[in-house]
Coordinates of C-alpha atoms in Angstrom, one line a residue:
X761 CA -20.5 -83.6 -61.2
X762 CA -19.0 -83.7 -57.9
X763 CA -21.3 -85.4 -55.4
X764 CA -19.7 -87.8 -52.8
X765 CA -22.4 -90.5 -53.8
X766 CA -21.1 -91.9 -56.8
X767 CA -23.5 -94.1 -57.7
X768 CA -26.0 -91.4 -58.2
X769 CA -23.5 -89.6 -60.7
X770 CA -24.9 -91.9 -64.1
X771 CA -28.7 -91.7 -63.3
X772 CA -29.1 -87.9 -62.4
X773 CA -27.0 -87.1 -65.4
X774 CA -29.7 -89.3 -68.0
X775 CA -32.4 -87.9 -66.1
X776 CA -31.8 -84.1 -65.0
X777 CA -28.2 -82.6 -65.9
X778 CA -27.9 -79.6 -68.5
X779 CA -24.4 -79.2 -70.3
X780 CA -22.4 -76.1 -69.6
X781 CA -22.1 -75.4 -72.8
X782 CA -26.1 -74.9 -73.0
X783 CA -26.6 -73.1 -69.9
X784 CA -23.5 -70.2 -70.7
X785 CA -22.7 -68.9 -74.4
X786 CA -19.2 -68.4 -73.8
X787 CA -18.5 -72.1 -72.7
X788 CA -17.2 -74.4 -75.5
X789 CA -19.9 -76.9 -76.9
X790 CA -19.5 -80.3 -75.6
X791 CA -18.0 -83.0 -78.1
X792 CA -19.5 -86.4 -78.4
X793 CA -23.1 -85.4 -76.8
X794 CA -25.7 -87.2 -79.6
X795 CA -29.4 -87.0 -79.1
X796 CA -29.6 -90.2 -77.4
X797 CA -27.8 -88.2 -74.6
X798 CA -30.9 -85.5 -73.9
X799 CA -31.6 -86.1 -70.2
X800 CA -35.1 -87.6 -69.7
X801 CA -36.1 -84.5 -67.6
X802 CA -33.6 -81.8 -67.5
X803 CA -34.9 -79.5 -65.0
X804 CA -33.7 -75.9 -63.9
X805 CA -33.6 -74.9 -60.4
X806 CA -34.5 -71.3 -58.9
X807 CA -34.3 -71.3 -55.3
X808 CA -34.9 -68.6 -52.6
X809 CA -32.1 -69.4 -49.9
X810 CA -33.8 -66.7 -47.8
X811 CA -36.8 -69.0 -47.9
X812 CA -37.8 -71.2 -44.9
X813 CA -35.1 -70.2 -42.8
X814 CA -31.8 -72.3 -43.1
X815 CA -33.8 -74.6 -45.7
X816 CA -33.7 -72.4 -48.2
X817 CA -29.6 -72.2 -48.1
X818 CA -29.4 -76.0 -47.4
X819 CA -31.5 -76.8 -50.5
X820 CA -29.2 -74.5 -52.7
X821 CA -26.1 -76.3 -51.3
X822 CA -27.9 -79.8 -51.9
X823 CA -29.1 -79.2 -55.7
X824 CA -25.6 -77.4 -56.7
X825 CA -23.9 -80.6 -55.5
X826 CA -26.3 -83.2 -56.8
X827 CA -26.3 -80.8 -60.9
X828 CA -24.2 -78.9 -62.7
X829 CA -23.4 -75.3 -60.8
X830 CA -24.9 -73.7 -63.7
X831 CA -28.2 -74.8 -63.0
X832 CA -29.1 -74.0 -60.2
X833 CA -29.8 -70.5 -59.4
X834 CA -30.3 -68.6 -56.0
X835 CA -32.8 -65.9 -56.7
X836 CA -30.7 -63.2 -54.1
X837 CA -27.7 -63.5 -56.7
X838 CA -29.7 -63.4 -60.2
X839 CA -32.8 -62.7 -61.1
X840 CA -34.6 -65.6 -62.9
X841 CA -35.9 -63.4 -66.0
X842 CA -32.0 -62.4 -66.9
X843 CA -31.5 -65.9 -66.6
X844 CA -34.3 -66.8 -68.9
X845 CA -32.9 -64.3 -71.5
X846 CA -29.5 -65.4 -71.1
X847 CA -30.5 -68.9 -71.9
X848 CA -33.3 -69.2 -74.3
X849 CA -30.8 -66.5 -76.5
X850 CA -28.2 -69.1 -76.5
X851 CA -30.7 -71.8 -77.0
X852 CA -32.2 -70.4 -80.2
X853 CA -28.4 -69.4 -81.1
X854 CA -27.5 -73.3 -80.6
X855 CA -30.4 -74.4 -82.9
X856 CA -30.2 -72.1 -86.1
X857 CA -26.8 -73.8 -85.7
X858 CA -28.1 -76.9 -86.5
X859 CA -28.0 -78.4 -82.5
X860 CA -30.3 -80.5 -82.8
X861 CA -29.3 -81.9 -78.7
X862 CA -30.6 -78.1 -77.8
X863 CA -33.8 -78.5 -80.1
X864 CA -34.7 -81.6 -77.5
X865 CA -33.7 -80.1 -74.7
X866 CA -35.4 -77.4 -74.8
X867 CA -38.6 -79.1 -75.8
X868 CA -38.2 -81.2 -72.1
X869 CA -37.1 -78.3 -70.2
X870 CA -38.5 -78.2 -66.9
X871 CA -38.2 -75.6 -63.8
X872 CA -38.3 -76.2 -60.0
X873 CA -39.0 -73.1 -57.7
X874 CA -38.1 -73.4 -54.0
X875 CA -39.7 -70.8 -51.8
X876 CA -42.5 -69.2 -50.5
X877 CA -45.6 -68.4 -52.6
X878 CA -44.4 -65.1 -53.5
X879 CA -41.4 -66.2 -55.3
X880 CA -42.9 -69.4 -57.2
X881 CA -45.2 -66.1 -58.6
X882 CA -42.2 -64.4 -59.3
X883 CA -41.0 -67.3 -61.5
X884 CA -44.8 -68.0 -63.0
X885 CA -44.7 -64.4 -63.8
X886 CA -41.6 -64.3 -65.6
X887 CA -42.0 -67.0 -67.4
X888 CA -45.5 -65.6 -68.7
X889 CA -44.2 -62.7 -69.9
X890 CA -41.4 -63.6 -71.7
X891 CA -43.4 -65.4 -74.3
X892 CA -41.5 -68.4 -74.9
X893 CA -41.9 -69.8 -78.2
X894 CA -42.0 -73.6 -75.6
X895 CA -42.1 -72.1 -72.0
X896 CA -41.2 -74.6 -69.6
X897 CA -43.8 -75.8 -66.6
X898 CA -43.1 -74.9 -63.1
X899 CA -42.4 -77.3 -60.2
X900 CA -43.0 -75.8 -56.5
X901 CA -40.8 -76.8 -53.5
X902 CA -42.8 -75.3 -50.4
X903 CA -40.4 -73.3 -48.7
X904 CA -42.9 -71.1 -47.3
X905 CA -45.4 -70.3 -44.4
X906 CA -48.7 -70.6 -46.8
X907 CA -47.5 -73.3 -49.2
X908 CA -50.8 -72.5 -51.0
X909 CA -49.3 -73.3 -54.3
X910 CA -47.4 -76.3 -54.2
X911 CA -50.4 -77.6 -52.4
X912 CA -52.9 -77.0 -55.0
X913 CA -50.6 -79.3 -57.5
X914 CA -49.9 -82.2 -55.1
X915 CA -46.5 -80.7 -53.7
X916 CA -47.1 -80.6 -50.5
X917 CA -47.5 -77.9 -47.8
X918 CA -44.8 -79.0 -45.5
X919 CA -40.9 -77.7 -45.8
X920 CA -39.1 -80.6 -47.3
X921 CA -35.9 -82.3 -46.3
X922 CA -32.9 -81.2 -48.0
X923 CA -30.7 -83.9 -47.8
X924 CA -29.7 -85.8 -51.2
X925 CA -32.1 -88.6 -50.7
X926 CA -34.9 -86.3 -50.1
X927 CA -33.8 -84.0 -52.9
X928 CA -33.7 -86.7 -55.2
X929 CA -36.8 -88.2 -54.5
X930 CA -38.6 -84.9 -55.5
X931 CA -36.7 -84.7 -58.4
X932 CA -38.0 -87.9 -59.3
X933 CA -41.7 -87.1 -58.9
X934 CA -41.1 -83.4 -61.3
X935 CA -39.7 -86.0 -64.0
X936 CA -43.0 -88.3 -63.2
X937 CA -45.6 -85.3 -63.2
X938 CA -48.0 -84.3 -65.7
X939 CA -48.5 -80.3 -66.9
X940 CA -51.6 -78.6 -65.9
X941 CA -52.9 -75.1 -67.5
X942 CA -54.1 -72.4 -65.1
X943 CA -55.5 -69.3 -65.5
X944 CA -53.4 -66.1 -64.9
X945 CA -55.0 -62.9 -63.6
X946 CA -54.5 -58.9 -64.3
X947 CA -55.3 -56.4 -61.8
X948 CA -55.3 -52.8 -62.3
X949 CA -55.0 -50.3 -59.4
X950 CA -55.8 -46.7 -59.7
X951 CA -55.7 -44.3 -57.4
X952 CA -55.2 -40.4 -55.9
X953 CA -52.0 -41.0 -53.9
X954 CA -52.3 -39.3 -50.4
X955 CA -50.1 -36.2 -50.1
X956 CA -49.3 -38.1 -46.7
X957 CA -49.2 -40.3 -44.2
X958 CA -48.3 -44.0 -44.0
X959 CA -50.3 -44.8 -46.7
X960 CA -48.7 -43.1 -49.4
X961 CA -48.5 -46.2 -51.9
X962 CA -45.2 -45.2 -54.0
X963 CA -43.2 -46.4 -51.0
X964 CA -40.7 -49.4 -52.1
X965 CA -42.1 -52.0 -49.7
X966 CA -46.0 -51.0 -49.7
X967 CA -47.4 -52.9 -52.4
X968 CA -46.7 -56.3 -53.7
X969 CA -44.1 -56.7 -56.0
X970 CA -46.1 -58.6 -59.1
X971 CA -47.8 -54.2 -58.7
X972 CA -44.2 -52.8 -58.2
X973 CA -42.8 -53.8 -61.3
X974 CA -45.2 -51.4 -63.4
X975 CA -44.5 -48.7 -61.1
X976 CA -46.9 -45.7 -62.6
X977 CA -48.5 -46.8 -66.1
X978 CA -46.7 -44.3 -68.5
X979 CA -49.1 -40.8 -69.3
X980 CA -49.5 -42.5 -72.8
X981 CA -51.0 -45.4 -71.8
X982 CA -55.2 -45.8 -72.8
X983 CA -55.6 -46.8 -69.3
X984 CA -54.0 -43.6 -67.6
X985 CA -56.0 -41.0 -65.8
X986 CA -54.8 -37.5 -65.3
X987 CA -53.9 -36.8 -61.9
X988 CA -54.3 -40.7 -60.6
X989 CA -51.4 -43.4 -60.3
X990 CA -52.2 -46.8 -62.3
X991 CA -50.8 -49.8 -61.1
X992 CA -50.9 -52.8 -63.0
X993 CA -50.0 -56.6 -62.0
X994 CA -50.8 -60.2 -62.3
X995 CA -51.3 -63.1 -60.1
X996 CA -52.2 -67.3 -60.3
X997 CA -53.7 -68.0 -56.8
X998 CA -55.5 -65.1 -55.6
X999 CA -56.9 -61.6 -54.5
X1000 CA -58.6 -61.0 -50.9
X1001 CA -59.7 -57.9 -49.2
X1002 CA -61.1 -57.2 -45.5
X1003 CA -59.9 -58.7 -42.1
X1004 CA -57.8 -62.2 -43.6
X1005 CA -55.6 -59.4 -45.5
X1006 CA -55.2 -57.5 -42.2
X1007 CA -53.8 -60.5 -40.1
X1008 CA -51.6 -60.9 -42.6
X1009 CA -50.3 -57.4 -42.9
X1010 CA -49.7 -57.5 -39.4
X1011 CA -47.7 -61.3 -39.7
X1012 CA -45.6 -59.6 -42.8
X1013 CA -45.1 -56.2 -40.3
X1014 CA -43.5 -58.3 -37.3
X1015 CA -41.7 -60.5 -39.4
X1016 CA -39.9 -57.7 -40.9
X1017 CA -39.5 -55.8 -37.7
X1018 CA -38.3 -59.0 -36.0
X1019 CA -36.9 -62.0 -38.8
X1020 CA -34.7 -63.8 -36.0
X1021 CA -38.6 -65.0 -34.6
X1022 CA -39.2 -66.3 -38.1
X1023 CA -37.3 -69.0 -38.6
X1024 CA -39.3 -71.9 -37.9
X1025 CA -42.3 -72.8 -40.1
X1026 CA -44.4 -74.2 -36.7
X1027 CA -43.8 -70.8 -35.0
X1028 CA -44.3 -68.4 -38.2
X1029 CA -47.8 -70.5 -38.2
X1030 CA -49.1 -70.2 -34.5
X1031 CA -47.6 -66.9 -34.6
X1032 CA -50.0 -66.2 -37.8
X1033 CA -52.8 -67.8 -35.6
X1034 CA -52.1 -65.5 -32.4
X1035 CA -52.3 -62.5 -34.3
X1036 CA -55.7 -63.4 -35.6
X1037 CA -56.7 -63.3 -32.4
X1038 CA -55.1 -60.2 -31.4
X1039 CA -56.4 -58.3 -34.7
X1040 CA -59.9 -59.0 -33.8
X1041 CA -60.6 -61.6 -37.1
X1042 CA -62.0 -63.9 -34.5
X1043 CA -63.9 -61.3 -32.5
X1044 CA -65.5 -59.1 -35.5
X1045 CA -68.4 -57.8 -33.9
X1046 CA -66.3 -56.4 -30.8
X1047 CA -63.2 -55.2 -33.2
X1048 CA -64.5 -54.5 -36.3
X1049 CA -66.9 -52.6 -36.6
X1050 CA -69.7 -52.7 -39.2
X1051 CA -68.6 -49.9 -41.1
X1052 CA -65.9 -51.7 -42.0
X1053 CA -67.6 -54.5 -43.4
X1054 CA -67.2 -55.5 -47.5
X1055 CA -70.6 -53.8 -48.3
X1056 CA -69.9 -50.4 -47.1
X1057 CA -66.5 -50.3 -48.1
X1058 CA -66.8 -50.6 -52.0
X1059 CA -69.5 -51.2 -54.4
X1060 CA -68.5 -54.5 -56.3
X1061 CA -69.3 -55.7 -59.9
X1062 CA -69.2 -58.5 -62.0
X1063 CA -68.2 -60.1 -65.6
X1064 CA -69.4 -63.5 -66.8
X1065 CA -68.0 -64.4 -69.7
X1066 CA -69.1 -62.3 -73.0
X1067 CA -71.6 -60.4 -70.4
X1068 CA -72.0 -56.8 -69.6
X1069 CA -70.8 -55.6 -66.1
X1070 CA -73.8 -56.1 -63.1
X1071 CA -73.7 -54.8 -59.3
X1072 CA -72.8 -58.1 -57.1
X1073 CA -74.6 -58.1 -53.7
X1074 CA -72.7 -58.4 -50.5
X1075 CA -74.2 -59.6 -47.7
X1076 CA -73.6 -57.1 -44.7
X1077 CA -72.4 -59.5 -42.5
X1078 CA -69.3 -60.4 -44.7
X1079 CA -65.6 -58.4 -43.5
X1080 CA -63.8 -60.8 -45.9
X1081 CA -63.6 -61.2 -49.3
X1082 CA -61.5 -63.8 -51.7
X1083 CA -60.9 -63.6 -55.4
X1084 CA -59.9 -67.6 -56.2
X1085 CA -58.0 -69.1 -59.0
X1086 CA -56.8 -72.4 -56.9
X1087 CA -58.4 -74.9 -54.6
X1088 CA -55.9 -73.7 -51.8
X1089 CA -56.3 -70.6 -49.3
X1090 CA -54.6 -70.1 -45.8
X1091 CA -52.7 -73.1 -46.1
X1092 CA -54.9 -75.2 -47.9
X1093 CA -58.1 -74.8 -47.4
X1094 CA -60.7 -74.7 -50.2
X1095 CA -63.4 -71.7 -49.9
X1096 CA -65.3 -72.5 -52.7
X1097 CA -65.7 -76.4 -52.0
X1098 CA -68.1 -78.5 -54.4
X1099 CA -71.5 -77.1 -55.0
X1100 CA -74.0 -79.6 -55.3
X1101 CA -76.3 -80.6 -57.9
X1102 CA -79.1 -78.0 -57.4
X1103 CA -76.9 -75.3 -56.5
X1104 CA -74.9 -76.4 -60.1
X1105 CA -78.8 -76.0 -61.8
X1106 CA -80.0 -73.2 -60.4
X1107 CA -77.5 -70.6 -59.3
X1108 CA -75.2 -71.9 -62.4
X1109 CA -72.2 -73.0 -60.2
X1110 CA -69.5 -75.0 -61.2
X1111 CA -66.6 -76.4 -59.2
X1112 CA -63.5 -74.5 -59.3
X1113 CA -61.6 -75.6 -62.1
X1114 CA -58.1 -73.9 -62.5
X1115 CA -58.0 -73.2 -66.4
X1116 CA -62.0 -72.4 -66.9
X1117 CA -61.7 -68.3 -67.2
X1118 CA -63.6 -68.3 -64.4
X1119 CA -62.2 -67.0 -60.6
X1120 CA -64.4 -68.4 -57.3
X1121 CA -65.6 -65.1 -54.9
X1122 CA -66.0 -65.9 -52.2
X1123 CA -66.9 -63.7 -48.5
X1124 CA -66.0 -65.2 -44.5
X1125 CA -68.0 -62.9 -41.9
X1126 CA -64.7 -63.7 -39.3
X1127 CA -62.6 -66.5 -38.6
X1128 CA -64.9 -68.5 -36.9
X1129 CA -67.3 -68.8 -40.3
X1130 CA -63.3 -69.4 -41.7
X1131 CA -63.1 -72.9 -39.9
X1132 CA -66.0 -74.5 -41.1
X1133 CA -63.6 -75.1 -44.3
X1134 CA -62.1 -77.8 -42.0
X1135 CA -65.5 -79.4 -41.7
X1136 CA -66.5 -82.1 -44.7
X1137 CA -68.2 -80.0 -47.4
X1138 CA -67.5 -77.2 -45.2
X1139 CA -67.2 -73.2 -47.9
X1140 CA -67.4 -69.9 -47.6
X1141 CA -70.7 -68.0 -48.8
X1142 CA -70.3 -68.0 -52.5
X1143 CA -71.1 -65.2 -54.1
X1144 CA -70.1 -65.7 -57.7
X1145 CA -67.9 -66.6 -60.6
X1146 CA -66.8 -64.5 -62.8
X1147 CA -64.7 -63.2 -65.8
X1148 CA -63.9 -60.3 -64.4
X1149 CA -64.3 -58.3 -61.3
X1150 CA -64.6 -54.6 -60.3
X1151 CA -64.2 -52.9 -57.1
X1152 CA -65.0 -49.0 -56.2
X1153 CA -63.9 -47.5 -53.4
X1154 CA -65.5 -44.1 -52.2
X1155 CA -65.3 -41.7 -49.5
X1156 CA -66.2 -43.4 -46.2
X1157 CA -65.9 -43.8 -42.5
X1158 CA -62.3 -45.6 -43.1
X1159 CA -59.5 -44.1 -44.7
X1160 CA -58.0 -47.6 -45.6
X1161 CA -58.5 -50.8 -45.6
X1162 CA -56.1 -54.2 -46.0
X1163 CA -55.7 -55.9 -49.2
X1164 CA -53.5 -59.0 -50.5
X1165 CA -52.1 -61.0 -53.6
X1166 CA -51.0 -64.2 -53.5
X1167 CA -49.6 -64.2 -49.4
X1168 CA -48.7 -60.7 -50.0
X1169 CA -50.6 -58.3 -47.9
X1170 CA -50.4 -54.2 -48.4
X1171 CA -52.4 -51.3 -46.2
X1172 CA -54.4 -49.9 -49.4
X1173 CA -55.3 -45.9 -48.7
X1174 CA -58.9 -44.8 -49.4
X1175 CA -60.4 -42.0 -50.9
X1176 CA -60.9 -39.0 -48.6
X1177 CA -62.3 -36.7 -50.7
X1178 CA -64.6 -37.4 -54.0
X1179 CA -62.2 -39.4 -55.5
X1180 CA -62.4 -43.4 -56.5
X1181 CA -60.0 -46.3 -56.1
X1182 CA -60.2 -48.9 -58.3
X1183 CA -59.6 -52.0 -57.9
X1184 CA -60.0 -54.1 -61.2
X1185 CA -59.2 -58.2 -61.9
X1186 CA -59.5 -59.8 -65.1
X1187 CA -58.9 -62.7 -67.1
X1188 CA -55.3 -62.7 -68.5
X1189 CA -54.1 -65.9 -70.1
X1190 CA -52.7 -69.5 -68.9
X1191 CA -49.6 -70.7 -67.8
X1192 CA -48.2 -74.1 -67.3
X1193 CA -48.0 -76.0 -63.7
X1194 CA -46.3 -79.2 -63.0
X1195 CA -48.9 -81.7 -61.4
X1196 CA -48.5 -85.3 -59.6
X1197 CA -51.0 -87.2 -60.4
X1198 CA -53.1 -86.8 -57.4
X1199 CA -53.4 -83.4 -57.0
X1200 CA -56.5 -81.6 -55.9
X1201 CA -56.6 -79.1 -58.5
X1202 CA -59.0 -79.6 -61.4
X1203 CA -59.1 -79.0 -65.5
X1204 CA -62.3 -78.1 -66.8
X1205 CA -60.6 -80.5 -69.8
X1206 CA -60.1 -83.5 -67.7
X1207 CA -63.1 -85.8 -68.0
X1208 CA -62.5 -87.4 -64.6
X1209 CA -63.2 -83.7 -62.9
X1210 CA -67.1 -83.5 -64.4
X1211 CA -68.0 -86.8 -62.2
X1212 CA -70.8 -86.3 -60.2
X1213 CA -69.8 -85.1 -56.9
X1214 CA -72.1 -84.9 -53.9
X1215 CA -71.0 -82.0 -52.8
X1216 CA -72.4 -79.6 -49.7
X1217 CA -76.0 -79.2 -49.0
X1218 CA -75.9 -75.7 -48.0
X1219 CA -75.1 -72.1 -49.3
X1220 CA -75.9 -68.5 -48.1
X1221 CA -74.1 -66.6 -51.3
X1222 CA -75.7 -63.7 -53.2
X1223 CA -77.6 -64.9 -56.6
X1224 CA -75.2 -65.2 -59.5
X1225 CA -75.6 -63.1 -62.3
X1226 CA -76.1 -62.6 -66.0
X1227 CA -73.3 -60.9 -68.2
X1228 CA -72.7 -60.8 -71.8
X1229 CA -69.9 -58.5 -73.3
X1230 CA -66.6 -58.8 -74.6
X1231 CA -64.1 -57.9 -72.3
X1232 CA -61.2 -55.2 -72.6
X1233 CA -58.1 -56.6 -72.4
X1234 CA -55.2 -54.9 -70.9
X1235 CA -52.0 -56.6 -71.6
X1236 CA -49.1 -58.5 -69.8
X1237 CA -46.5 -56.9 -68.0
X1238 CA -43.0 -56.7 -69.8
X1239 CA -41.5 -58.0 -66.4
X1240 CA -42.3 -59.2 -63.0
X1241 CA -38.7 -58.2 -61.9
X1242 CA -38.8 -57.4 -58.3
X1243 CA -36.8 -54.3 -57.9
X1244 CA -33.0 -54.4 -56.5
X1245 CA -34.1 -52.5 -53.2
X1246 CA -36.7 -55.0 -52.0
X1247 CA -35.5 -57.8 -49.5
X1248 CA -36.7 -61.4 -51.1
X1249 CA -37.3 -62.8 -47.7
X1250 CA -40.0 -61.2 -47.6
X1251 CA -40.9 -63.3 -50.3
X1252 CA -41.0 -66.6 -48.4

């Protein structure tokens, strides 16, 4: 390895470095390497150097000098999921050749994602849908604006250094950290695309890219309707709708219009925080008028596990509404809080655990009802957990509305006519997180996260309900590839 610190050289190579010869099939197998050799935690590293500005870049420069080249990936050059191929074909090449220094390795392989929410998705998705026989769990380097996801697993929210020292040090704590299951979440769009306007959804750049790489579902598909488009996607954090998603929109919009502004992580945020003035999230009643409110826009049901589906009141007041897998939204803040101990008994709530099957909704009426998350025991109004979720837009006095997955925000068309978009989330499967020990996210498997909180002492959520059939399932993706025509940064 070529790093100027040479005292670092014997360390990072028991503890992190991967031999050429594993990470490329054409490279000639080292001689000498014996099991006793297997770095403690070798790690692979994606890393979006559009990310955070000049971070991102610095960080790829940092890793690639502190590991072998070949480990270390910058997501604008490869894509992670040809990566993945590449190597977990030569890995199983290695072992039915009797390697048995691939066999270990592979068993501690981990990953470490540096960028925005979007990306560590990206990477989350990938690794879901490739099936690994042993997929690897996923560190997160917050490179972002939202950080939402390295925060929920103890990471941080803040853009790291990216000098040795500091890089390093977090390589330290991935080889320290413990693996965490979480749930993974399908949606399913469909819709009548508009014969014009802005909203017309095929466009490259108007919906997320975990919906993009499905494109239409093929004519042969169960789940295809004749004369609609189905979209199909998957995310980990979550799914809001309503004024939040609007702000948003209109952060992504000027960022992409102006990304010379955006190169600072404290002026992306107060930038995020004027516009949610300027959008009216703080002023709703003068803005946003009540037609545009959750209630009149769609009518929304509700799964509970093994239950049947059943119509989920929202309260007319509520603009906003957020699907939640993690303790972490807008930056860190935690909608769904800790119910207490009558609110556990008699509405059936539970905290939010991450693996339980269960996603937190939860509605804001504006942004002022937003900050009492900063407040101790300060939540959203809960309206319900639940398996799976169901909403149907019909014709109404809006012909769209604002709608986002995981940080990324789209401008969703609505019916004009007699038509229905649906908008359906569902229980998918797990993947695996990496986890310092003090993170704030919870397993419904960890005996320390059933303690007897005391939790908040007030609620204005709709009742929760009773379900009881199976539910359908739909099916991974084959890919979350974003495709070749879509800008990363916008990832970040």
């Amino acid at each position: 390895m070529a790093t100027p610190e040479g005292n670092f050289d014997d360390n990072l190579e028991k503890e992190f470095y991967i031999p050429t010869y594993i990470l490329a099939p054409d490279a000639s197998q080292s001689e000498g390497l014996h099991l006793s050799d297997v770095p403690t935690c070798p790690v692979l590293v994606f890393i979006n150097s559009k990310s955070g500005g000049q971070l991102g870049g610095d960080l790829l420069h940092t890793y690639r000098s502190l590991l072998n080249k070949y480990q270390v990936f910058d997501l604008g050059e490869e894509t992670p999921d040809s990566v993945l191929r590449r190597l977990y074909l030569n890995l199983e090449k290695l072992k039915s050749n009797g390697d048995e220094y691939a066999t270990k390795l592979e068993e501690r392989l981990r990953i470490i994602v540096a960028g925005g929410d979007g990306t560590a998705g990206w990477l989350l998705g990938v690794v879901s849908d490739l099936k690994l026989s042993q997929p690897p769990p996923i560190a997160t380097v917050p490179l972002g604006t939202g950080n939402n996801l390295p925060f929920s697993f103890g990471w941080g929210k803040k853009n790291p250094g990216t000098d040795q020292n500091s890089v390093i040090s977090f390589m330290k704590k991935v080889m320290d950290a413990k693996e965490m299951r979480i749930d993974s979440w399908h949606i399913l769009m469909r819709m009548r695309a508009p014969k014009e306007g802005s909203c017309e959804p095929i466009a490259p750049l108007e919906l997320p890219h975990s919906l993009h790489a499905f494109h239409r579902v093929s004519s042969s598909d169960d789940l295809n309707v004749e004369g609609f488009h189905t979209f199909r996607g998957g995310f980990w954090n979550y799914f809001s709708m309503g004024m939040d998603a609007q702000v948003s929109y209109a952060f992504h919009s000027e960022r992409k219009m102006h990304p010379e502004k955006f190169k600072n992580q404290l002026v992306n945020q107060s930038t995020y925080a004027r516009l949610g003035c300027t959008q009216g999230w703080f002023f709703a009643s003068l803005f946003h008028p009540s037609s545009r409110n959750i209630a009149q826009l769609a009518k929304v049901k509700i799964m509970k596990k093994h239950g049947e589906w059943q119509d989920l009141h929202i309260p007319h007041s509520i603009r906003s509404i957020v699907c939640l897998n993690l303790p972490s939204f807008s930056g860190g803040l935690n909608p769904w809080g800790t119910p207490n101990s009558n609110k556990r008994r008699d509405r059936d709530l539970t905290p939010p655990f991450v693996d339980d099957g269960l996603i937190e909704v939860v509605g804001f009426r504006d942004a002022w009802h937003g900050m009492v998350l900063l407040a101790p025991n300060g939540h959203g109004t809960r309206l319900a957990q639940a398996h799976r979720i169901r909403f149907e837009f019909h014709k109404g006095a809006t012909d769209h509305t604002f709608m986002r997955i995981d940080g990324e925000p789209w401008k969703q068309p609505l019916p004009v006519d007699d038509d229905t978009v649906v908008v359906e989330i569902a229980h998918l499967g797990q993947v695996k997180m990496l986890a310092t020990h003090d993170c704030r996210s919870k397993s419904i498997n960890d005996p320390s996260s059933h303690a007897n909180h005391d939790g908040d002492d007030g609620d204005s959520g709709g009742e929760e309900d009773s379900v009881g059939e199976e539910q359908r399932k739909f099916g991974a993706a084959e890919t979350f590839k974003i495709p070749d025509e879509v800008d990363i940064a916008h990832l970040s």
